[in-house]
PDB file of C-alpha atoms and ligand atoms in Angstrom:
ATOM      1  CA  MET A   1      77.769 101.094 161.770  1.00 81.00           C
ATOM      2  CA  SER A   2      80.127 103.638 162.512  1.00 94.00           C
ATOM      3  CA  LYS A   3      81.391 106.503 160.397  1.00 98.00           C
ATOM      4  CA  VAL A   4      84.813 105.756 159.169  1.00 98.00           C
ATOM      5  CA  ALA A   5      87.800 108.514 158.627  1.00 99.00           C
ATOM      6  CA  LEU A   6      91.098 108.957 156.451  1.00 99.00           C
ATOM      7  CA  ILE A   7      92.958 111.024 158.442  1.00 99.00           C
ATOM      8  CA  THR A   8      96.526 111.985 156.453  1.00 99.00           C
ATOM      9  CA  GLY A   9      99.594 112.310 158.385  1.00 98.00           C
ATOM     10  CA  ALA A  10      97.850 111.759 161.889  1.00 98.00           C
ATOM     11  CA  SER A  11     101.552 110.030 163.584  1.00 98.00           C
ATOM     12  CA  ARG A  12     101.838 113.358 164.788  1.00 98.00           C
ATOM     13  CA  GLY A  13     101.297 117.062 165.226  1.00 98.00           C
ATOM     14  CA  ILE A  14      97.861 118.201 164.135  1.00 98.00           C
ATOM     15  CA  GLY A  15      96.849 115.286 162.446  1.00 99.00           C
ATOM     16  CA  ARG A  16      97.041 113.234 165.689  1.00 98.00           C
ATOM     17  CA  SER A  17      95.159 115.435 167.011  1.00 98.00           C
ATOM     18  CA  ILE A  18      92.426 115.711 163.945  1.00 99.00           C
ATOM     19  CA  ALA A  19      92.704 111.137 165.041  1.00 99.00           C
ATOM     20  CA  LEU A  20      92.322 111.292 168.210  1.00 98.00           C
ATOM     21  CA  GLU A  21      88.990 113.715 168.486  1.00 98.00           C
ATOM     22  CA  LEU A  22      87.037 111.709 165.713  1.00 98.00           C
ATOM     23  CA  ALA A  23      88.084 108.295 167.347  1.00 98.00           C
ATOM     24  CA  ARG A  24      86.869 109.844 170.682  1.00 98.00           C
ATOM     25  CA  SER A  25      83.557 110.721 169.417  1.00 98.00           C
ATOM     26  CA  GLY A  26      82.652 107.157 168.405  1.00 98.00           C
ATOM     27  CA  ILE A  27      84.407 107.696 164.805  1.00 98.00           C
ATOM     28  CA  SER A  28      86.115 104.898 162.923  1.00 98.00           C
ATOM     29  CA  VAL A  29      90.024 105.601 162.492  1.00 98.00           C
ATOM     30  CA  ALA A  30      92.133 105.316 160.251  1.00 99.00           C
ATOM     31  CA  ILE A  31      95.686 107.004 160.671  1.00 99.00           C
ATOM     32  CA  ASN A  32      97.726 107.834 158.230  1.00 99.00           C
ATOM     33  CA  TYR A  33     101.599 107.874 158.252  1.00 98.00           C
ATOM     34  CA  ASN A  34     104.826 108.200 155.670  1.00 98.00           C
ATOM     35  CA  SER A  35     108.218 107.768 158.173  1.00 98.00           C
ATOM     36  CA  SER A  36     106.966 107.868 161.910  1.00 98.00           C
ATOM     37  CA  TYR A  37     105.736 104.124 162.126  1.00 98.00           C
ATOM     38  CA  GLU A  38     106.510 104.384 166.217  1.00 98.00           C
ATOM     39  CA  LYS A  39     104.045 107.404 166.147  1.00 98.00           C
ATOM     40  CA  ALA A  40     102.143 105.954 164.969  1.00 98.00           C
ATOM     41  CA  LYS A  41     101.564 102.784 166.447  1.00 98.00           C
ATOM     42  CA  GLU A  42     101.555 105.104 170.387  1.00 98.00           C
ATOM     43  CA  LEU A  43      98.661 106.275 168.552  1.00 98.00           C
ATOM     44  CA  LEU A  44      96.800 103.453 167.403  1.00 98.00           C
ATOM     45  CA  TYR A  45      97.462 102.036 171.845  1.00 98.00           C
ATOM     46  CA  GLU A  46      96.344 104.906 173.278  1.00 98.00           C
ATOM     47  CA  ILE A  47      93.003 105.710 170.469  1.00 98.00           C
ATOM     48  CA  LYS A  48      92.129 101.380 170.968  1.00 98.00           C
ATOM     49  CA  LYS A  49      91.758 102.132 174.481  1.00 98.00           C
ATOM     50  CA  PHE A  50      88.754 103.831 174.357  1.00 98.00           C
ATOM     51  CA  ASN A  51      87.577 102.845 170.371  1.00 98.00           C
ATOM     52  CA  GLU A  52      88.849  99.348 169.053  1.00 98.00           C
ATOM     53  CA  ASN A  53      87.409 100.276 165.187  1.00 98.00           C
ATOM     54  CA  VAL A  54      91.522 102.124 164.571  1.00 98.00           C
ATOM     55  CA  ASN A  55      93.945 100.864 162.917  1.00 98.00           C
ATOM     56  CA  ILE A  56      97.462 102.407 161.154  1.00 98.00           C
ATOM     57  CA  TYR A  57      98.797 102.248 157.364  1.00 99.00           C
ATOM     58  CA  LYS A  58     101.936 103.004 155.756  1.00 98.00           C
ATOM     59  CA  ALA A  59     101.480 105.548 152.787  1.00 99.00           C
ATOM     60  CA  ASP A  60     103.370 108.507 151.288  1.00 99.00           C
ATOM     61  CA  VAL A  61     100.455 110.808 149.675  1.00 99.00           C
ATOM     62  CA  SER A  62     102.229 111.587 147.299  1.00 99.00           C
ATOM     63  CA  ASN A  63     102.211 107.869 145.441  1.00 98.00           C
ATOM     64  CA  GLU A  64      99.764 107.043 143.506  1.00 98.00           C
ATOM     65  CA  ILE A  65     100.069 103.256 144.362  1.00 98.00           C
ATOM     66  CA  GLU A  66     100.383 103.668 147.492  1.00 98.00           C
ATOM     67  CA  VAL A  67      97.368 105.898 148.652  1.00 99.00           C
ATOM     68  CA  SER A  68      95.302 103.468 145.718  1.00 98.00           C
ATOM     69  CA  GLU A  69      96.252 100.299 147.991  1.00 98.00           C
ATOM     70  CA  MET A  70      96.064 101.840 150.901  1.00 99.00           C
ATOM     71  CA  VAL A  71      92.156 102.865 150.585  1.00 98.00           C
ATOM     72  CA  HIS A  72      91.392  99.390 149.620  1.00 98.00           C
ATOM     73  CA  LYS A  73      93.205  97.546 153.022  1.00 98.00           C
ATOM     74  CA  ILE A  74      91.470 100.603 154.760  1.00 98.00           C
ATOM     75  CA  GLU A  75      87.489  99.866 152.956  1.00 98.00           C
ATOM     76  CA  SER A  76      87.872  96.332 153.638  1.00 97.00           C
ATOM     77  CA  ASP A  77      89.740  97.033 157.377  1.00 98.00           C
ATOM     78  CA  LEU A  78      86.577  99.551 158.524  1.00 98.00           C
ATOM     79  CA  GLY A  79      84.126  99.319 155.473  1.00 97.00           C
ATOM     80  CA  GLU A  80      83.697 102.574 152.974  1.00 98.00           C
ATOM     81  CA  ILE A  81      85.611 105.669 153.999  1.00 98.00           C
ATOM     82  CA  ASP A  82      82.814 108.954 154.786  1.00 98.00           C
ATOM     83  CA  ILE A  83      85.099 111.586 156.390  1.00 99.00           C
ATOM     84  CA  LEU A  84      88.594 112.541 154.242  1.00 99.00           C
ATOM     85  CA  VAL A  85      91.346 114.814 156.158  1.00 99.00           C
ATOM     86  CA  ASN A  86      93.483 115.633 153.650  1.00 99.00           C
ATOM     87  CA  ASN A  87      96.132 116.617 156.657  1.00 99.00           C
ATOM     88  CA  ALA A  88      99.727 115.951 155.615  1.00 99.00           C
ATOM     89  CA  GLY A  89     101.623 118.289 154.608  1.00 98.00           C
ATOM     90  CA  ILE A  90     105.510 119.850 155.044  1.00 98.00           C
ATOM     91  CA  SER A  91     107.841 122.574 154.905  1.00 98.00           C
ATOM     92  CA  GLN A  92     110.625 124.297 154.530  1.00 96.00           C
ATOM     93  CA  ILE A  93     112.231 127.854 154.711  1.00 96.00           C
ATOM     94  CA  GLY A  94     114.515 129.977 153.054  1.00 97.00           C
ATOM     95  CA  LEU A  95     115.100 131.652 149.199  1.00 98.00           C
ATOM     96  CA  PHE A  96     112.514 130.330 146.489  1.00 98.00           C
ATOM     97  CA  THR A  97     115.927 130.823 144.241  1.00 98.00           C
ATOM     98  CA  ASP A  98     118.006 128.595 146.710  1.00 98.00           C
ATOM     99  CA  MET A  99     114.753 125.771 146.074  1.00 98.00           C
ATOM    100  CA  THR A 100     116.468 122.921 143.686  1.00 98.00           C
ATOM    101  CA  SER A 101     113.670 121.529 141.070  1.00 98.00           C
ATOM    102  CA  ARG A 102     113.864 118.760 143.333  1.00 98.00           C
ATOM    103  CA  GLU A 103     112.557 120.068 147.104  1.00 98.00           C
ATOM    104  CA  ARG A 104     109.363 122.691 145.060  1.00 98.00           C
ATOM    105  CA  ASP A 105     108.755 119.390 143.642  1.00 98.00           C
ATOM    106  CA  ARG A 106     108.434 117.311 146.161  1.00 98.00           C
ATOM    107  CA  MET A 107     106.282 120.063 148.428  1.00 98.00           C
ATOM    108  CA  ILE A 108     104.498 120.304 145.825  1.00 98.00           C
ATOM    109  CA  GLY A 109     103.443 116.470 145.806  1.00 98.00           C
ATOM    110  CA  VAL A 110     103.006 115.930 148.917  1.00 99.00           C
ATOM    111  CA  ASN A 111     100.859 119.441 150.624  1.00 98.00           C
ATOM    112  CA  LEU A 112      98.937 119.582 147.015  1.00 99.00           C
ATOM    113  CA  ILE A 113      99.017 116.879 144.507  1.00 98.00           C
ATOM    114  CA  GLY A 114      99.273 114.212 147.533  1.00 99.00           C
ATOM    115  CA  ALA A 115      95.491 115.715 148.837  1.00 99.00           C
ATOM    116  CA  MET A 116      94.311 114.805 145.001  1.00 99.00           C
ATOM    117  CA  ASN A 117      96.263 111.202 145.312  1.00 99.00           C
ATOM    118  CA  VAL A 118      93.938 110.806 148.147  1.00 99.00           C
ATOM    119  CA  THR A 119      90.478 112.163 146.903  1.00 99.00           C
ATOM    120  CA  LYS A 120      90.504 110.709 144.203  1.00 98.00           C
ATOM    121  CA  ALA A 121      90.832 107.553 146.263  1.00 98.00           C
ATOM    122  CA  VAL A 122      87.396 107.739 147.900  1.00 98.00           C
ATOM    123  CA  LEU A 123      85.631 110.112 145.898  1.00 98.00           C
ATOM    124  CA  PRO A 124      83.963 106.929 144.185  1.00 98.00           C
ATOM    125  CA  SER A 125      82.588 104.978 147.115  1.00 98.00           C
ATOM    126  CA  MET A 126      81.720 108.614 149.164  1.00 98.00           C
ATOM    127  CA  ILE A 127      79.648 108.959 144.864  1.00 98.00           C
ATOM    128  CA  TYR A 128      78.576 105.922 145.061  1.00 98.00           C
ATOM    129  CA  TYR A 129      76.476 106.346 148.794  1.00 98.00           C
ATOM    130  CA  LYS A 130      76.275 109.795 147.420  1.00 98.00           C
ATOM    131  CA  SER A 131      77.650 111.435 150.912  1.00 98.00           C
ATOM    132  CA  GLY A 132      80.915 112.646 152.558  1.00 98.00           C
ATOM    133  CA  ASN A 133      82.888 114.512 154.336  1.00 98.00           C
ATOM    134  CA  ILE A 134      86.391 115.787 153.223  1.00 99.00           C
ATOM    135  CA  ILE A 135      88.665 118.404 154.726  1.00 99.00           C
ATOM    136  CA  ASN A 136      91.763 119.885 153.692  1.00 99.00           C
ATOM    137  CA  ILE A 137      94.480 121.576 155.916  1.00 99.00           C
ATOM    138  CA  SER A 138      95.907 124.533 154.116  1.00 98.00           C
ATOM    139  CA  SER A 139      97.718 127.947 156.495  1.00 98.00           C
ATOM    140  CA  MET A 140      97.218 131.114 156.300  1.00 98.00           C
ATOM    141  CA  TRP A 141     100.699 131.442 154.327  1.00 98.00           C
ATOM    142  CA  GLY A 142      97.635 129.565 151.178  1.00 98.00           C
ATOM    143  CA  GLU A 143      95.425 132.856 152.120  1.00 98.00           C
ATOM    144  CA  VAL A 144      97.453 135.662 152.027  1.00 98.00           C
ATOM    145  CA  GLY A 145     101.293 134.527 150.727  1.00 98.00           C
ATOM    146  CA  ALA A 146     104.743 134.002 153.011  1.00 98.00           C
ATOM    147  CA  SER A 147     108.215 135.653 152.562  1.00 98.00           C
ATOM    148  CA  CYS A 148     110.694 132.708 152.760  1.00 97.00           C
ATOM    149  CA  GLU A 149     108.080 130.567 152.073  1.00 98.00           C
ATOM    150  CA  VAL A 150     106.715 131.061 149.165  1.00 98.00           C
ATOM    151  CA  VAL A 151     106.706 127.427 146.855  1.00 98.00           C
ATOM    152  CA  TYR A 152     104.712 125.543 150.524  1.00 98.00           C
ATOM    153  CA  SER A 153     102.565 129.092 150.451  1.00 98.00           C
ATOM    154  CA  ALA A 154     102.047 128.150 146.615  1.00 98.00           C
ATOM    155  CA  SER A 155     100.997 124.545 147.542  1.00 98.00           C
ATOM    156  CA  LYS A 156      98.686 125.566 149.961  1.00 98.00           C
ATOM    157  CA  ALA A 157      96.757 128.244 148.081  1.00 99.00           C
ATOM    158  CA  GLY A 158      96.313 125.632 145.592  1.00 99.00           C
ATOM    159  CA  LEU A 159      94.712 123.861 147.850  1.00 98.00           C
ATOM    160  CA  ILE A 160      91.915 126.201 148.956  1.00 99.00           C
ATOM    161  CA  GLY A 161      91.403 126.308 144.837  1.00 99.00           C
ATOM    162  CA  PHE A 162      91.176 122.548 144.751  1.00 99.00           C
ATOM    163  CA  THR A 163      88.649 122.838 147.599  1.00 99.00           C
ATOM    164  CA  LYS A 164      86.680 125.292 146.523  1.00 99.00           C
ATOM    165  CA  ALA A 165      86.119 123.169 143.241  1.00 99.00           C
ATOM    166  CA  LEU A 166      85.611 120.269 144.538  1.00 99.00           C
ATOM    167  CA  ALA A 167      82.897 122.030 146.870  1.00 99.00           C
ATOM    168  CA  LYS A 168      81.222 122.884 143.766  1.00 99.00           C
ATOM    169  CA  GLU A 169      82.215 119.591 141.724  1.00 98.00           C
ATOM    170  CA  VAL A 170      80.381 116.953 143.858  1.00 98.00           C
ATOM    171  CA  ALA A 171      77.730 119.158 145.973  1.00 98.00           C
ATOM    172  CA  PRO A 172      75.073 117.202 143.475  1.00 98.00           C
ATOM    173  CA  SER A 173      76.534 113.581 144.965  1.00 98.00           C
ATOM    174  CA  GLY A 174      75.876 115.164 148.684  1.00 98.00           C
ATOM    175  CA  ILE A 175      80.171 115.113 150.149  1.00 99.00           C
ATOM    176  CA  ARG A 176      81.115 118.954 151.791  1.00 99.00           C
ATOM    177  CA  VAL A 177      84.425 120.063 150.651  1.00 99.00           C
ATOM    178  CA  ASN A 178      85.740 122.341 153.221  1.00 99.00           C
ATOM    179  CA  CYS A 179      89.609 123.921 154.393  1.00 98.00           C
ATOM    180  CA  ILE A 180      90.891 124.790 157.265  1.00 98.00           C
ATOM    181  CA  SER A 181      93.422 127.763 157.483  1.00 98.00           C
ATOM    182  CA  PRO A 182      96.087 126.772 160.217  1.00 98.00           C
ATOM    183  CA  GLY A 183      98.621 130.046 161.623  1.00 98.00           C
ATOM    184  CA  VAL A 184     100.601 129.461 163.609  1.00 98.00           C
ATOM    185  CA  ILE A 185     100.257 126.284 166.027  1.00 98.00           C
ATOM    186  CA  ASP A 186     102.824 124.563 168.168  1.00 97.00           C
ATOM    187  CA  THR A 187     103.750 121.494 166.283  1.00 98.00           C
ATOM    188  CA  ASP A 188     107.349 119.591 164.853  1.00 97.00           C
ATOM    189  CA  MET A 189     106.991 121.903 162.244  1.00 96.00           C
ATOM    190  CA  ASN A 190     108.150 124.467 163.692  1.00 95.00           C
ATOM    191  CA  SER A 191     110.115 123.250 166.126  1.00 94.00           C
ATOM    192  CA  GLU A 192     112.454 125.370 165.174  1.00 92.00           C
ATOM    193  CA  LEU A 193     111.546 128.432 166.647  1.00 93.00           C
ATOM    194  CA  THR A 194     113.316 130.238 169.363  1.00 95.00           C
ATOM    195  CA  ALA A 195     111.823 130.729 171.863  1.00 94.00           C
ATOM    196  CA  SER A 196     112.688 134.126 171.337  1.00 96.00           C
ATOM    197  CA  ASP A 197     110.772 133.772 168.221  1.00 94.00           C
ATOM    198  CA  ILE A 198     107.529 133.011 169.807  1.00 95.00           C
ATOM    199  CA  GLU A 199     106.877 135.792 172.176  1.00 96.00           C
ATOM    200  CA  GLU A 200     107.330 138.078 168.588  1.00 95.00           C
ATOM    201  CA  LEU A 201     104.712 136.131 167.174  1.00 95.00           C
ATOM    202  CA  ILE A 202     102.461 135.809 170.033  1.00 97.00           C
ATOM    203  CA  ASP A 203     102.838 140.140 169.979  1.00 97.00           C
ATOM    204  CA  GLY A 204     100.626 139.796 167.002  1.00 96.00           C
ATOM    205  CA  ILE A 205      98.726 137.576 167.799  1.00 98.00           C
ATOM    206  CA  PRO A 206      95.117 139.302 168.607  1.00 98.00           C
ATOM    207  CA  LEU A 207      94.334 136.451 170.628  1.00 98.00           C
ATOM    208  CA  LYS A 208      97.662 136.840 172.535  1.00 98.00           C
ATOM    209  CA  ARG A 209      98.854 132.499 171.600  1.00 98.00           C
ATOM    210  CA  ILE A 210      99.955 130.713 169.485  1.00 97.00           C
ATOM    211  CA  GLY A 211      96.927 127.227 167.884  1.00 98.00           C
ATOM    212  CA  THR A 212      96.918 124.703 170.279  1.00 98.00           C
ATOM    213  CA  PRO A 213      96.626 121.027 167.346  1.00 98.00           C
ATOM    214  CA  ASN A 214      93.710 120.836 169.387  1.00 98.00           C
ATOM    215  CA  ASP A 215      91.870 123.695 168.119  1.00 98.00           C
ATOM    216  CA  ILE A 216      91.831 122.391 165.085  1.00 99.00           C
ATOM    217  CA  ALA A 217      90.875 118.912 165.317  1.00 99.00           C
ATOM    218  CA  LYS A 218      87.887 120.791 167.892  1.00 98.00           C
ATOM    219  CA  ALA A 219      87.251 123.053 164.142  1.00 98.00           C
ATOM    220  CA  VAL A 220      87.485 119.519 162.105  1.00 98.00           C
ATOM    221  CA  GLY A 221      85.210 117.793 164.464  1.00 98.00           C
ATOM    222  CA  TRP A 222      82.335 120.732 163.937  1.00 98.00           C
ATOM    223  CA  LEU A 223      83.110 121.366 159.733  1.00 98.00           C
ATOM    224  CA  ILE A 224      82.093 117.117 159.355  1.00 98.00           C
ATOM    225  CA  SER A 225      78.536 117.639 162.312  1.00 98.00           C
ATOM    226  CA  ASP A 226      75.834 118.245 161.010  1.00 97.00           C
ATOM    227  CA  SER A 227      75.966 121.871 162.453  1.00 98.00           C
ATOM    228  CA  ALA A 228      78.287 121.949 159.692  1.00 98.00           C
ATOM    229  CA  GLU A 229      75.998 120.684 156.679  1.00 98.00           C
ATOM    230  CA  TYR A 230      74.945 123.693 154.971  1.00 98.00           C
ATOM    231  CA  ILE A 231      78.816 124.773 154.091  1.00 98.00           C
ATOM    232  CA  THR A 232      80.657 123.263 151.863  1.00 99.00           C
ATOM    233  CA  GLY A 233      84.068 125.590 150.183  1.00 99.00           C
ATOM    234  CA  VAL A 234      84.548 127.306 153.125  1.00 98.00           C
ATOM    235  CA  VAL A 235      88.466 128.247 153.820  1.00 98.00           C
ATOM    236  CA  LEU A 236      87.620 128.862 157.926  1.00 98.00           C
ATOM    237  CA  SER A 237      90.800 130.367 159.492  1.00 98.00           C
ATOM    238  CA  VAL A 238      91.960 129.909 162.762  1.00 98.00           C
ATOM    239  CA  ASN A 239      94.709 131.337 164.138  1.00 98.00           C
ATOM    240  CA  GLY A 240      93.666 133.525 166.782  1.00 98.00           C
ATOM    241  CA  GLY A 241      92.743 136.900 163.971  1.00 98.00           C
ATOM    242  CA  MET A 242      96.858 136.691 163.148  1.00 98.00           C
ATOM    243  CA  VAL A 243      95.370 136.668 159.172  1.00 97.00           C
ATOM    244  CA  ILE A 244      92.110 138.797 159.274  1.00 95.00           C
TER     245      ILE A 244
HETATM  246  P1  LIG B   1     104.169 117.980 161.219  1.00 97.30           P
HETATM  247  O1  LIG B   1     104.229 118.013 163.682  1.00 97.30           O
HETATM  248  O2  LIG B   1     105.367 118.449 160.952  1.00 97.30           O
HETATM  249  O3  LIG B   1     103.133 116.361 160.732  1.00 97.30           O
HETATM  250  C1  LIG B   1     103.876 116.424 159.220  1.00 97.30           C
HETATM  251  C2  LIG B   1     102.424 115.249 159.517  1.00 97.30           C
HETATM  252  O4  LIG B   1     102.523 114.507 157.905  1.00 97.30           O
HETATM  253  C3  LIG B   1     103.249 114.139 159.507  1.00 97.30           C
HETATM  254  O5  LIG B   1     102.258 113.021 160.560  1.00 97.30           O
HETATM  255  C4  LIG B   1     104.096 112.847 158.041  1.00 97.30           C
HETATM  256  O6  LIG B   1     103.910 111.683 158.804  1.00 97.30           O
HETATM  257  C5  LIG B   1     102.921 113.628 157.901  1.00 97.30           C
HETATM  258  N1  LIG B   1     103.836 113.221 156.407  1.00 97.30           N
HETATM  259  C6  LIG B   1     104.326 114.440 156.235  1.00 97.30           C
HETATM  260  N2  LIG B   1     104.403 114.037 154.711  1.00 97.30           N
HETATM  261  C7  LIG B   1     103.854 112.260 154.386  1.00 97.30           C
HETATM  262  C8  LIG B   1     103.929 112.056 153.029  1.00 97.30           C
HETATM  263  N3  LIG B   1     104.756 112.644 152.006  1.00 97.30           N
HETATM  264  N4  LIG B   1     102.580 111.249 153.204  1.00 97.30           N
HETATM  265  C9  LIG B   1     102.278 110.836 154.594  1.00 97.30           C
HETATM  266  N5  LIG B   1     102.277 111.280 155.681  1.00 97.30           N
HETATM  267  C10 LIG B   1     102.685 112.080 155.247  1.00 97.30           C
HETATM  268  O7  LIG B   1     103.598 118.696 160.896  1.00 97.30           O
HETATM  269  P2  LIG B   1     101.910 119.875 161.535  1.00 97.30           P
HETATM  270  O8  LIG B   1     102.116 121.373 161.600  1.00 97.30           O
HETATM  271  O9  LIG B   1     100.974 118.114 162.786  1.00 97.30           O
HETATM  272  O10 LIG B   1     101.141 120.103 160.552  1.00 97.30           O
HETATM  273  C11 LIG B   1      99.802 119.352 160.210  1.00 97.30           C
HETATM  274  C12 LIG B   1      99.657 120.059 158.856  1.00 97.30           C
HETATM  275  O11 LIG B   1      98.905 121.452 159.582  1.00 97.30           O
HETATM  276  C13 LIG B   1     100.518 120.746 157.217  1.00 97.30           C
HETATM  277  O12 LIG B   1      99.639 120.519 156.302  1.00 97.30           O
HETATM  278  C14 LIG B   1     100.472 121.812 157.316  1.00 97.30           C
HETATM  279  O13 LIG B   1     101.200 122.591 156.348  1.00 97.30           O
HETATM  280  C15 LIG B   1      99.854 122.287 158.190  1.00 97.30           C
HETATM  281  N6  LIG B   1      99.934 124.010 158.597  1.00 97.30           N
HETATM  282  C16 LIG B   1     100.630 123.539 160.107  1.00 97.30           C
HETATM  283  C17 LIG B   1     100.884 124.443 160.583  1.00 97.30           C
HETATM  284  C18 LIG B   1     101.744 124.920 162.105  1.00 97.30           C
HETATM  285  O14 LIG B   1     101.406 126.437 162.533  1.00 97.30           O
HETATM  286  N7  LIG B   1     102.199 124.031 162.663  1.00 97.30           N
HETATM  287  C19 LIG B   1      99.887 125.599 160.434  1.00 97.30           C
HETATM  288  C20 LIG B   1      99.288 126.046 158.793  1.00 97.30           C
HETATM  289  C21 LIG B   1      99.168 124.556 158.351  1.00 97.30           C
HETATM  290  P3  LIG B   1     105.875 110.516 159.438  1.00 97.30           P
HETATM  291  O15 LIG B   1     106.247 111.883 160.093  1.00 97.30           O
HETATM  292  O16 LIG B   1     104.333 109.540 159.482  1.00 97.30           O
HETATM  293  O17 LIG B   1     106.196 110.699 158.212  1.00 97.30           O
END
């Protein structure tokens, strides 16, 4: 039986690459999406060309009921979830004082509570089987903070604390919990950056390029592998040296 992975926010960007990477290594993949049904379907057909064990699942990760229904459906379609990648996230640029409380709550609800909702839904089976891998996708801004992305930074810092505490709590059950902290990655999330913004950013990146979704997917593939079997509770920075 192949392992089963749930990747949240896998319709686009980093999550899409992670789904492809895990599916290529023979893992059964549950593609979660919220609004991008067509893109999720496109990815489903792309993966089906080489791995039949894949399906798409709609759920807003901030909604505990939708998450619980999604996890039950995945368990009956593909089997118990061995690997969870909490990747779904939203960002918003602007002054903290201009952000409405509704926008703030949505950001924390998706980026932080969302990861907690999905983790809570998959943990009982991982604990039962005494095995599992959870990867939380944070951000370098969660490590060092970004001006004009204050609530986003707080949500991502929260994910780092969540990772470390949960890693301690569930290690006795054979479950590893780690965090990846990407730098600037070429996805829709950065679509507002102009060519000159990107050039300026590259100036500040020691490895002299922005990251690709595949850079993050490779790091996930390694962290969930047996090569990393003694690693839990870490924050793995994948940022070309932008934040050290
Ligand atoms: P993206 O291209 O904007 O994709 C975001 C993904 O999250 C989409 O698949 C979207 O699904 C999903 N999503 C958003 N809200 C959701 C919700 N409520 N429930 C379920 N899924 C939801 O962003 P990305 O760059 O790939 O980012 C992926 C993760 O990496 C995020 O957590 C982000 O904070 C983090 N990150 C990104 C960068 C970067 O430079 N790109 C840097 C550091 C960290 P739908 O379209 O189907 O709604």
